[in-house]
Tab-separated table of C-alpha atoms and ligand atoms in Angstrom:
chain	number	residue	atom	x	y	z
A	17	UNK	CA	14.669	19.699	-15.126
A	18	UNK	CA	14.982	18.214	-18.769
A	19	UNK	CA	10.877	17.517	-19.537
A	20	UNK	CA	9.392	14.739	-17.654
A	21	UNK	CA	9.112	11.212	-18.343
A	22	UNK	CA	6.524	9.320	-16.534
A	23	UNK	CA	8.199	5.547	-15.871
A	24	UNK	CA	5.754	3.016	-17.034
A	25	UNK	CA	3.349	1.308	-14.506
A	26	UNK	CA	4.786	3.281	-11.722
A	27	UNK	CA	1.887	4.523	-9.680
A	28	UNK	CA	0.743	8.129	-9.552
A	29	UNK	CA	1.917	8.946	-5.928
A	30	UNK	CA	0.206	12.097	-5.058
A	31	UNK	CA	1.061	12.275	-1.206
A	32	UNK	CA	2.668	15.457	0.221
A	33	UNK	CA	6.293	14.126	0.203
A	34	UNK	CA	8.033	12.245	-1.018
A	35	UNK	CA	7.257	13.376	-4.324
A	36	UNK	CA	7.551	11.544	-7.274
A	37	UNK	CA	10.802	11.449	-9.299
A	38	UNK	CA	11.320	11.542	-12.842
A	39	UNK	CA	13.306	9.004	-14.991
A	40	UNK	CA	16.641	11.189	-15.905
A	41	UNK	CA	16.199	12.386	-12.097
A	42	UNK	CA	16.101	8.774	-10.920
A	43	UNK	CA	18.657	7.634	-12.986
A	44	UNK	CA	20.901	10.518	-11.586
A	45	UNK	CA	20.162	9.382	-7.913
A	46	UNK	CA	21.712	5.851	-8.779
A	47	UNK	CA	24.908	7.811	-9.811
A	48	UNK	CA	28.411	6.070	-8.108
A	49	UNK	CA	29.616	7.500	-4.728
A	50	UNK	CA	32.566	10.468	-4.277
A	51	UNK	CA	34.901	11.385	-1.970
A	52	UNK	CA	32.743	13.679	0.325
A	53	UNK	CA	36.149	15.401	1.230
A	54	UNK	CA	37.212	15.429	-2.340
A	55	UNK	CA	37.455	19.046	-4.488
A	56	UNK	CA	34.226	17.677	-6.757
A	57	UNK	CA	32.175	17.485	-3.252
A	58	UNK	CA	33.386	20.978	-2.798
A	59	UNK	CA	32.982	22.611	-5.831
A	60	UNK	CA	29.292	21.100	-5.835
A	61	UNK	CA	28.393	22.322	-2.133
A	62	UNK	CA	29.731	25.752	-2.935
A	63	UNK	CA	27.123	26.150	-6.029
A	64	UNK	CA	24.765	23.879	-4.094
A	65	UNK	CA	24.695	26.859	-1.053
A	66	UNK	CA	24.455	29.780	-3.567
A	67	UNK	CA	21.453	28.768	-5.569
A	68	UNK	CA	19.620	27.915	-1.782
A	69	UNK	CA	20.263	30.974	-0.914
A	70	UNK	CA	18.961	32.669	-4.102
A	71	UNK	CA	15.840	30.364	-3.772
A	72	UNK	CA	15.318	31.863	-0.160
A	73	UNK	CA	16.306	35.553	-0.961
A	74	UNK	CA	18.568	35.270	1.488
A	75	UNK	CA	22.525	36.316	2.562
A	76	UNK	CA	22.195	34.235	5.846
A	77	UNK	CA	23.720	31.345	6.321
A	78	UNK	CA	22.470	27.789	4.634
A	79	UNK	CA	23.285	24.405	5.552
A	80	UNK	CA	22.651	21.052	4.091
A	81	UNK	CA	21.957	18.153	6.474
A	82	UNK	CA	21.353	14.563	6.336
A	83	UNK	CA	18.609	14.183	7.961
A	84	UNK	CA	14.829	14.506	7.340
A	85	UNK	CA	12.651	17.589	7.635
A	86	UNK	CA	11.797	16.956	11.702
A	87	UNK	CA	15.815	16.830	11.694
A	88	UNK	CA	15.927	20.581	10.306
A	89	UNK	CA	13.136	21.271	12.630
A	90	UNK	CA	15.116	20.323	15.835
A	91	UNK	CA	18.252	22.145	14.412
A	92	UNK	CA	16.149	25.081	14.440
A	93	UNK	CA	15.417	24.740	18.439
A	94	UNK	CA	18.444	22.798	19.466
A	95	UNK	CA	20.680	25.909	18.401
A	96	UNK	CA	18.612	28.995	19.402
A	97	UNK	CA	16.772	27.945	22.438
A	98	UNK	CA	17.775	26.797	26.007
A	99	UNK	CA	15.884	25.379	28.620
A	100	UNK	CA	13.278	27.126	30.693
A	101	UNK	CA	13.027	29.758	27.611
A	102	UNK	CA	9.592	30.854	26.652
A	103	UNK	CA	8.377	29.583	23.201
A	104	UNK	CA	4.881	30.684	21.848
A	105	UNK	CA	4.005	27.681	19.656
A	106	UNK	CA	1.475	29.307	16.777
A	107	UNK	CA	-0.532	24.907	15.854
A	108	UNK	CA	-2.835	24.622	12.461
A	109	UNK	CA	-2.295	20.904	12.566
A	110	UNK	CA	-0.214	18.038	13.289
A	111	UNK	CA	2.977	19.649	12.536
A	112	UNK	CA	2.724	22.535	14.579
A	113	UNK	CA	2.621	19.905	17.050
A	114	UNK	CA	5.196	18.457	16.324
A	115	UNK	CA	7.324	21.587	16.525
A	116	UNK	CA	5.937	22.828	19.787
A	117	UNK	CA	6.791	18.863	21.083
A	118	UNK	CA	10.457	19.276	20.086
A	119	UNK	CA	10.928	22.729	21.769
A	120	UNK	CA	9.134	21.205	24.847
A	121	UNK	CA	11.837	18.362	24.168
A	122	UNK	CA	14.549	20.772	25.022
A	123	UNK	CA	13.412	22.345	28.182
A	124	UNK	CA	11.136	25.298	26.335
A	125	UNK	CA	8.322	26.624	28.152
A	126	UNK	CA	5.875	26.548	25.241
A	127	UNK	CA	2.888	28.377	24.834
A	128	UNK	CA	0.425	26.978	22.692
A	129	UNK	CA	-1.974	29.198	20.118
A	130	UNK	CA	-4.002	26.514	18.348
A	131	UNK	CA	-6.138	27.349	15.715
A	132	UNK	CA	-9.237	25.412	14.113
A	133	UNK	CA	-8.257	22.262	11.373
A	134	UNK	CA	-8.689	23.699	8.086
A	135	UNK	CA	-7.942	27.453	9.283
A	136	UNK	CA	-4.523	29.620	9.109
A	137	UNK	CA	-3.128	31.182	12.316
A	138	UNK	CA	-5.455	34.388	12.815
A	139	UNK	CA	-3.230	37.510	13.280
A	140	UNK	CA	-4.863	39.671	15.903
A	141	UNK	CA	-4.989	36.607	18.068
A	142	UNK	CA	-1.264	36.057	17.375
A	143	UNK	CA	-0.892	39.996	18.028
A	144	UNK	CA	-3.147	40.042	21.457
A	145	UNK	CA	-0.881	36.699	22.687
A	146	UNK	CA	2.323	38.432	22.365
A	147	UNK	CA	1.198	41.610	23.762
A	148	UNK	CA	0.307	39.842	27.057
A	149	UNK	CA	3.832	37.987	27.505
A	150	UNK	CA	7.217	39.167	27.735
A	151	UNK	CA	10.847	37.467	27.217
A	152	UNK	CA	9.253	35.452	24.446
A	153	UNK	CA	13.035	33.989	22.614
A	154	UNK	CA	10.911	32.665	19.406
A	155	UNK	CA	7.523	31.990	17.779
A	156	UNK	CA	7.582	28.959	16.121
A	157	UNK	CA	4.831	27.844	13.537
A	158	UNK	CA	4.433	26.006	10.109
A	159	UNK	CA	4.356	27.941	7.460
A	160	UNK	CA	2.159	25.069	5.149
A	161	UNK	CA	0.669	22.498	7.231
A	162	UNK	CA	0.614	19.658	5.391
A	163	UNK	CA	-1.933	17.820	7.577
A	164	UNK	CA	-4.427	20.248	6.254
A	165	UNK	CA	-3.183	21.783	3.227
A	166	UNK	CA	-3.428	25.580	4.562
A	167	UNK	CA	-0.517	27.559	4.430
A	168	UNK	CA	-0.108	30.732	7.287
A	169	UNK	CA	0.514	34.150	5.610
A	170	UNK	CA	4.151	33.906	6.780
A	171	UNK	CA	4.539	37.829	5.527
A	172	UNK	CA	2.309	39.092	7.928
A	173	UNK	CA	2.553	36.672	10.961
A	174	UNK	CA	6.167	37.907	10.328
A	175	UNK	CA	5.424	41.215	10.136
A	176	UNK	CA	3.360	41.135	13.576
A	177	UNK	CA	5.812	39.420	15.558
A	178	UNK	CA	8.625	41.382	14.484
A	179	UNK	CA	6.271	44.419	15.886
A	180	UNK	CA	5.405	42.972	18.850
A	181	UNK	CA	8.617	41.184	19.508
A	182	UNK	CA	12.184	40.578	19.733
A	183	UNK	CA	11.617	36.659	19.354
A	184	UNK	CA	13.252	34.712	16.964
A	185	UNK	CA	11.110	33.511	14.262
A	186	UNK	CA	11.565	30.147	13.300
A	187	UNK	CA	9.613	28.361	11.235
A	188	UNK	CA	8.781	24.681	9.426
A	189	UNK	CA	8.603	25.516	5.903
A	190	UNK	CA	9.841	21.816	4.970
A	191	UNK	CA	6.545	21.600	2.849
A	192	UNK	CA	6.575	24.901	1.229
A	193	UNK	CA	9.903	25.945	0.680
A	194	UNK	CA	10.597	25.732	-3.000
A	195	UNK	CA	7.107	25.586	-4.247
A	196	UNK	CA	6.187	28.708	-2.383
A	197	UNK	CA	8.044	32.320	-1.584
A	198	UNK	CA	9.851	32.849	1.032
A	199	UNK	CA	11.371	35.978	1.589
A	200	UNK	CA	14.005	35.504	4.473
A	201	UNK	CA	15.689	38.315	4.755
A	202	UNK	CA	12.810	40.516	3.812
A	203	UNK	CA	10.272	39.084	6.078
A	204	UNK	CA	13.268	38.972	8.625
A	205	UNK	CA	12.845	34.984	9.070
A	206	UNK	CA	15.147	33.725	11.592
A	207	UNK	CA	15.749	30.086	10.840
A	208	UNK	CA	13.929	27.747	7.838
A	209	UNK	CA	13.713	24.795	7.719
A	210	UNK	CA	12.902	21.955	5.171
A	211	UNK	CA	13.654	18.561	3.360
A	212	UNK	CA	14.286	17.176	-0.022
A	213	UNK	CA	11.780	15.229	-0.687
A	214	UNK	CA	9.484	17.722	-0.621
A	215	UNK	CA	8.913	20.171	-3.247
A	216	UNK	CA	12.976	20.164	-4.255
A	217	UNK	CA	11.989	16.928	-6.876
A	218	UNK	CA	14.482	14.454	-4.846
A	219	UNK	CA	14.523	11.752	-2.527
A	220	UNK	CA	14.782	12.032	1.314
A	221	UNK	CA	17.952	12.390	3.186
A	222	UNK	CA	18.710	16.163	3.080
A	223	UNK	CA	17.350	19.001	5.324
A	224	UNK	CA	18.257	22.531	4.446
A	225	UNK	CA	18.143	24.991	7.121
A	226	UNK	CA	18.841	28.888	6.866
A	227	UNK	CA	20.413	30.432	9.512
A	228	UNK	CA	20.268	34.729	10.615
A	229	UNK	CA	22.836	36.493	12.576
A	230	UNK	CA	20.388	36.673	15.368
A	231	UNK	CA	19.924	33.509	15.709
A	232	UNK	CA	23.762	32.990	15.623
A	233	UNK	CA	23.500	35.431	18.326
A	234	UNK	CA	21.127	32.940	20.043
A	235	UNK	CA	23.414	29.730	19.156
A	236	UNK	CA	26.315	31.457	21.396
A	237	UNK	CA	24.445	31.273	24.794
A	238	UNK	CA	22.314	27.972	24.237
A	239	UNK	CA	22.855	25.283	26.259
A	240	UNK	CA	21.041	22.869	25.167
A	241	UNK	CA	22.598	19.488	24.355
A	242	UNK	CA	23.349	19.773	20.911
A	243	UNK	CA	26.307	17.515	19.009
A	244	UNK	CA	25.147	15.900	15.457
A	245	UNK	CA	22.684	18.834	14.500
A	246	UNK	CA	25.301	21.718	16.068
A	247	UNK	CA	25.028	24.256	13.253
A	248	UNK	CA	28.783	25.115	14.622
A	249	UNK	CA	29.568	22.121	12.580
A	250	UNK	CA	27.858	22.572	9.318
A	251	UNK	CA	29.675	26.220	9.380
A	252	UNK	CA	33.247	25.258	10.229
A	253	UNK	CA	32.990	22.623	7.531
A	254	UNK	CA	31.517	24.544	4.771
A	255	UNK	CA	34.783	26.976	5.087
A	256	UNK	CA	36.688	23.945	3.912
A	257	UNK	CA	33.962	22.611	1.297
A	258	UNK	CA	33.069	19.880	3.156
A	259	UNK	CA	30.299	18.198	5.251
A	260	UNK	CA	31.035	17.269	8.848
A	261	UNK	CA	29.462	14.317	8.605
A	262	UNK	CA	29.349	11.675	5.555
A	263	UNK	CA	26.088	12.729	3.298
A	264	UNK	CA	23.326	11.822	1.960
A	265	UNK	CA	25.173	11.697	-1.791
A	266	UNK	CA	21.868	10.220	-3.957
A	267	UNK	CA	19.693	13.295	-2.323
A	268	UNK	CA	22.754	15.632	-2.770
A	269	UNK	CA	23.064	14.938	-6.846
A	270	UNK	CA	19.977	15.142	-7.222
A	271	UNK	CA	19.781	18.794	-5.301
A	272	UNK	CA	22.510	20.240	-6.831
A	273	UNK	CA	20.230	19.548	-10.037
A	274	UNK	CA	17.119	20.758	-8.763
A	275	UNK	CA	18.656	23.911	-7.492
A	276	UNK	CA	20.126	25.043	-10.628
A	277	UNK	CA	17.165	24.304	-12.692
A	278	UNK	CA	14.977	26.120	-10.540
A	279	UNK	CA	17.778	29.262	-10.382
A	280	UNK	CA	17.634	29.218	-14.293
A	281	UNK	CA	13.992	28.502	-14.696
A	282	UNK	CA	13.618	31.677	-12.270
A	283	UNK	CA	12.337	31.003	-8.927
A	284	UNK	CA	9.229	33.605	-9.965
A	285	UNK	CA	8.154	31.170	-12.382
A	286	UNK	CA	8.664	28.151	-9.921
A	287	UNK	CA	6.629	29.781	-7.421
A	288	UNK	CA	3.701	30.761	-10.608
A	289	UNK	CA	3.550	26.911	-11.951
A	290	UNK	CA	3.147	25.593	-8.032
A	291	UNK	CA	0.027	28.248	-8.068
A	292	UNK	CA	-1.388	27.675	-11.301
A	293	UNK	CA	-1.356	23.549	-10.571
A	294	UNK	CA	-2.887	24.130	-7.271
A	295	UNK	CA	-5.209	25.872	-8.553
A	296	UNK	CA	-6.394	23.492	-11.263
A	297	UNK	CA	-6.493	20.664	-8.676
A	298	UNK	CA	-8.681	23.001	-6.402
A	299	UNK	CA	-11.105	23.484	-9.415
A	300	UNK	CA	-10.845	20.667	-10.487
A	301	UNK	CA	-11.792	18.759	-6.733
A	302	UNK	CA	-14.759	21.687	-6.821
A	303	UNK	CA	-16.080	20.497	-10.224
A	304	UNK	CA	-16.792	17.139	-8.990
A	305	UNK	CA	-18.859	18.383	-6.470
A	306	UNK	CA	-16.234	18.274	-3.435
A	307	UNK	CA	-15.572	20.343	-0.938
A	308	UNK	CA	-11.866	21.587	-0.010
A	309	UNK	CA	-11.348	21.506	3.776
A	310	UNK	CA	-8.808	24.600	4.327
A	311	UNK	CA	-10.511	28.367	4.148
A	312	UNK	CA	-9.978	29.064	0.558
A	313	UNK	CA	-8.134	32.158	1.070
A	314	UNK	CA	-5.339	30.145	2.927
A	315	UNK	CA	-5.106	27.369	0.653
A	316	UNK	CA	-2.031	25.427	0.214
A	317	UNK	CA	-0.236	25.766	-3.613
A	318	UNK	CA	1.729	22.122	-2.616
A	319	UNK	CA	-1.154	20.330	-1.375
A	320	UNK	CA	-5.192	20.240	-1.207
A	321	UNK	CA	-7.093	18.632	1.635
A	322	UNK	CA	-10.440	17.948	0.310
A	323	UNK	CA	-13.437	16.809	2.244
A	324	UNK	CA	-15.108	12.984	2.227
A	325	UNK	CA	-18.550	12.758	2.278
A	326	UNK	CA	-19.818	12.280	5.546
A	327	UNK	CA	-20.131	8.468	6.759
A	328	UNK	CA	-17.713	7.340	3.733
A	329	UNK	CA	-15.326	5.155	5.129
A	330	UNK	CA	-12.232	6.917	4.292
A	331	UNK	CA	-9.344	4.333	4.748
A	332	UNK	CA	-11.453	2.040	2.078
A	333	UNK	CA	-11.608	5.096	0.037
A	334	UNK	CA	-8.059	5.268	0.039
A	335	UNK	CA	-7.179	1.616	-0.627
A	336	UNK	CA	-9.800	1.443	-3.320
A	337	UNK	CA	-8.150	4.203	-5.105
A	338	UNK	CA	-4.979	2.621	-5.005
A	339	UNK	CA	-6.165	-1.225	-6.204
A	340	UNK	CA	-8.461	0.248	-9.108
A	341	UNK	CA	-6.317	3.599	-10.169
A	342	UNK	CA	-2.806	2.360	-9.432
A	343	UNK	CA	-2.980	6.516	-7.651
A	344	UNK	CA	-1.637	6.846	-3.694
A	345	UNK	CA	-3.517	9.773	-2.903
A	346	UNK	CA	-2.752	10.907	0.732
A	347	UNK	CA	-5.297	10.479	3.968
A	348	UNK	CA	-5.763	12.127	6.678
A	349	UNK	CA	-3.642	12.411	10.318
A	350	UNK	CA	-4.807	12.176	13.591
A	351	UNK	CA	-7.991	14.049	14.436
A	352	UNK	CA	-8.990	14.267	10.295
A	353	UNK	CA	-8.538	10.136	9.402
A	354	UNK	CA	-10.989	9.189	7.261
A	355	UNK	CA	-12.262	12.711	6.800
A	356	UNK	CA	-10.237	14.221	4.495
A	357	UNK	CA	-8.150	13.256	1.571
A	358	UNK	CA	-5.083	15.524	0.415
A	359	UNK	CA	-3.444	15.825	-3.101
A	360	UNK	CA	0.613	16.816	-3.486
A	361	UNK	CA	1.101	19.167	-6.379
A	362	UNK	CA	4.802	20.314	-5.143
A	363	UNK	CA	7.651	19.775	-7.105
A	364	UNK	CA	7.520	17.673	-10.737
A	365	UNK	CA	3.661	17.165	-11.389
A	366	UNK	CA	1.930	17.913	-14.393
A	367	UNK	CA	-2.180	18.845	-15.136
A	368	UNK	CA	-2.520	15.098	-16.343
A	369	UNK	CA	-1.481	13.700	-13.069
A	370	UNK	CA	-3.901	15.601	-11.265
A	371	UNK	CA	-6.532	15.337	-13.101
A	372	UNK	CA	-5.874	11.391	-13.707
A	373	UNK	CA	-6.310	11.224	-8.964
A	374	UNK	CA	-9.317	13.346	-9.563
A	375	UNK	CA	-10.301	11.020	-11.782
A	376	UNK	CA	-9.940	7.952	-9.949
A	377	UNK	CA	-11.019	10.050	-6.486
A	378	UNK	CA	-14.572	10.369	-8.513
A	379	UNK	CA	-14.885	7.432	-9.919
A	380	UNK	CA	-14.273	5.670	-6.821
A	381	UNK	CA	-16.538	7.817	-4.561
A	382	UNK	CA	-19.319	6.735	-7.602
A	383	UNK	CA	-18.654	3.562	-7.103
A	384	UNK	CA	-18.657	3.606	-2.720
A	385	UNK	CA	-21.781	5.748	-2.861
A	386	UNK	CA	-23.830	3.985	-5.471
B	1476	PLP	C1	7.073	16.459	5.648
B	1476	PLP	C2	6.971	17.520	6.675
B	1476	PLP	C3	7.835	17.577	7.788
B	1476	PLP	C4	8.991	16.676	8.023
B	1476	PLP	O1	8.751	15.376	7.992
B	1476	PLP	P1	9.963	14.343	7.867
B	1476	PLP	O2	9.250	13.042	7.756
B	1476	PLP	O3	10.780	14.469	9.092
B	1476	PLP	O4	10.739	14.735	6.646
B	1476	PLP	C5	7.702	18.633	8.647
B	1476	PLP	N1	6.780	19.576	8.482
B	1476	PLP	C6	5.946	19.571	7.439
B	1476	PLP	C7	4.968	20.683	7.285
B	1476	PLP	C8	5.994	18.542	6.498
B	1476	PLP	O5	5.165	18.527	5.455
């Protein structure tokens, strides 16, 4: 990305997707439609499925969909898993719930691990639940739950379910992916998933999924209904450079640019400037006093969930921030509303935007609790 532009009087959004865009990236999503069977489409999906697959380490298979993340998400199930398979759904928020509702969707017999708001999934309790089943087809589980801001050690979770398992291992990184590693083929990771508007600096309308010869394996006795999100489809139409169905095109330009910038800025160094900004927004939210809701070992480098003082009304908060600040800082979902509220640092964000909603998150709170 050429360097960063903030657009006047735009407000600092600083929820966990979508993420802010700036001006030449903008500009670039109001580009004029192409012929989406034309050799430019192809030419651009052929470098467009290289660099994914160098951001995810991976020689599998990668596919770009329109859709949003929950679309990738249901890819994921729709093509590996049939009905009246077992599931083991591994929850740390809302969208581990969402996952293990989509597999139930289809017919999976789920069973559910849940683990306490604010904590990652612990790994002898993932370990002692698959000893005690058998036949399990996949584990499912978000790798950074955005509802909380913690993000699982997908390494080891990996690691333990490939030794205590033949499941397939598919997994929600639609918030982490390209902010975070993610080793696929090292980690043996069956199926990713996630979305554009995420940490991949564009707007919504593409999900990118990843796609392992075992799970291929898994595609060829599924039977569950499958027709827009077939990966069949995304395959036999990539051999000819094309998409089966008509695209997203804004979300695709402006992927094809955020792809190869993050290939040539080096995905290491990607990965190192969504840590070091995390980091300054988690000291930063500590120096004012606050208190960060995940377990600080599993804390999320594309979002931070940070406490509300007790009896603050947290929706006020929120709007309050907004009407003085002209910053949308995120709240929190279901069982955490009003408790919580959460910061995105993923994709194009900078130390002044951070500290600018830390800013207006204290001076706020001053002016609620005085
Ligand atoms: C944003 C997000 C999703 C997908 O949400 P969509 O609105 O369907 O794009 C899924 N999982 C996680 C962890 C997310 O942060």
């Amino acid at each position: 990305m050429s360097t960063p532009v903030s657009s006047q009087n735009q407000p600092n959004l600083r929820i966990p997707g979508p993420v802010p865009l700036p001006d030449d990236v903008l500009e670039l999503a109001g580009s004029q439609m192409i012929n989406h069977r034309g050799p430019g489409y192809a030419d651009m999906l052929d470098r467009m499925t290289k660099n994914l697959k160098t951001v995810f380490m991976t020689k599998n298979d990668a596919y770009f969909i329109t859709s949003s993340g929950t679309g990738a998400m249901e890819t994921a199930i729709v093509n590996t898993i049939s009905s009246g398979n077992k599931v083991l759904s591994i929850i740390i928020g809302a969208f581990g719930e969402r996952f293990a509702e989509i597999a139930e969707a289809y017919g999976g017999a789920v069973t559910k691990i849940t683990f306490d708001l604010g904590q990652a999934a612990d790994l002898d309790k993932v370990r002692e639940t698959l000893k005690g089943m058998s036949d399990v087809k996949a584990v499912i589980f978000t790798h950074n739950e955005s509802s909380t801001g913690v993000s699982n050690p997908l390494e080891e979770l990996c690691a333990v379910i490939h030794e205590e398992s033949d499941a397939l291992i598919l997994v929600d990184a639609v918030s982490s992916a390209g902010g975070v590693p993610i080793a696929v083929d090292a980690w043996g990771i069956d199926v990713v998933a996630t979305a554009s508007q995420k940490s991949w600096i564009s707007p919504p309308g593409i999900s990118m999924v990843t796609f392992s010869d075992k799970a291929w394996k898994a595609h060829a006795t599924s039977t569950s209904p499958k027709y827009y999100l077939d990966v069949q489809q995304y395959e036999d139409y990539l051999k000819i450079g094309q998409p089966p169905f008509t695209p997203c095109l804004p979300a695709m330009f402006t992927l094809e640019v955020a792809l190869q910038s993050m290939v040539d800025e080096g995905i290491e160094n990607v990965f190192g400037r969504h840590h070091e900004i995390a980091q300054h927004t988690r000291d930063g939210a500590k120096a004012l006093g606050l208190e960060l809701l995940p377990d600080p070992k599993f804390a999320s480098n594309t979002v931070t969930a940070i406490r509300l003082p007790e009896g603050l009304d947290g929706k006020a908060f929120l709007a309050k921030v907004n009407k003085d600040h002209n910053v949308i800082l995120g709240g929190g979902q279901k069982a955490l509303v009003g408790k919580i509220f959460r910061v995105g640092h993923m994709g194009w964000v900078e130390k002044s935007h951070i500290d600018e909603a830390l800013k207006a998150a204290e001076e706020t709170l001053k002016s609620m609790t005085s």
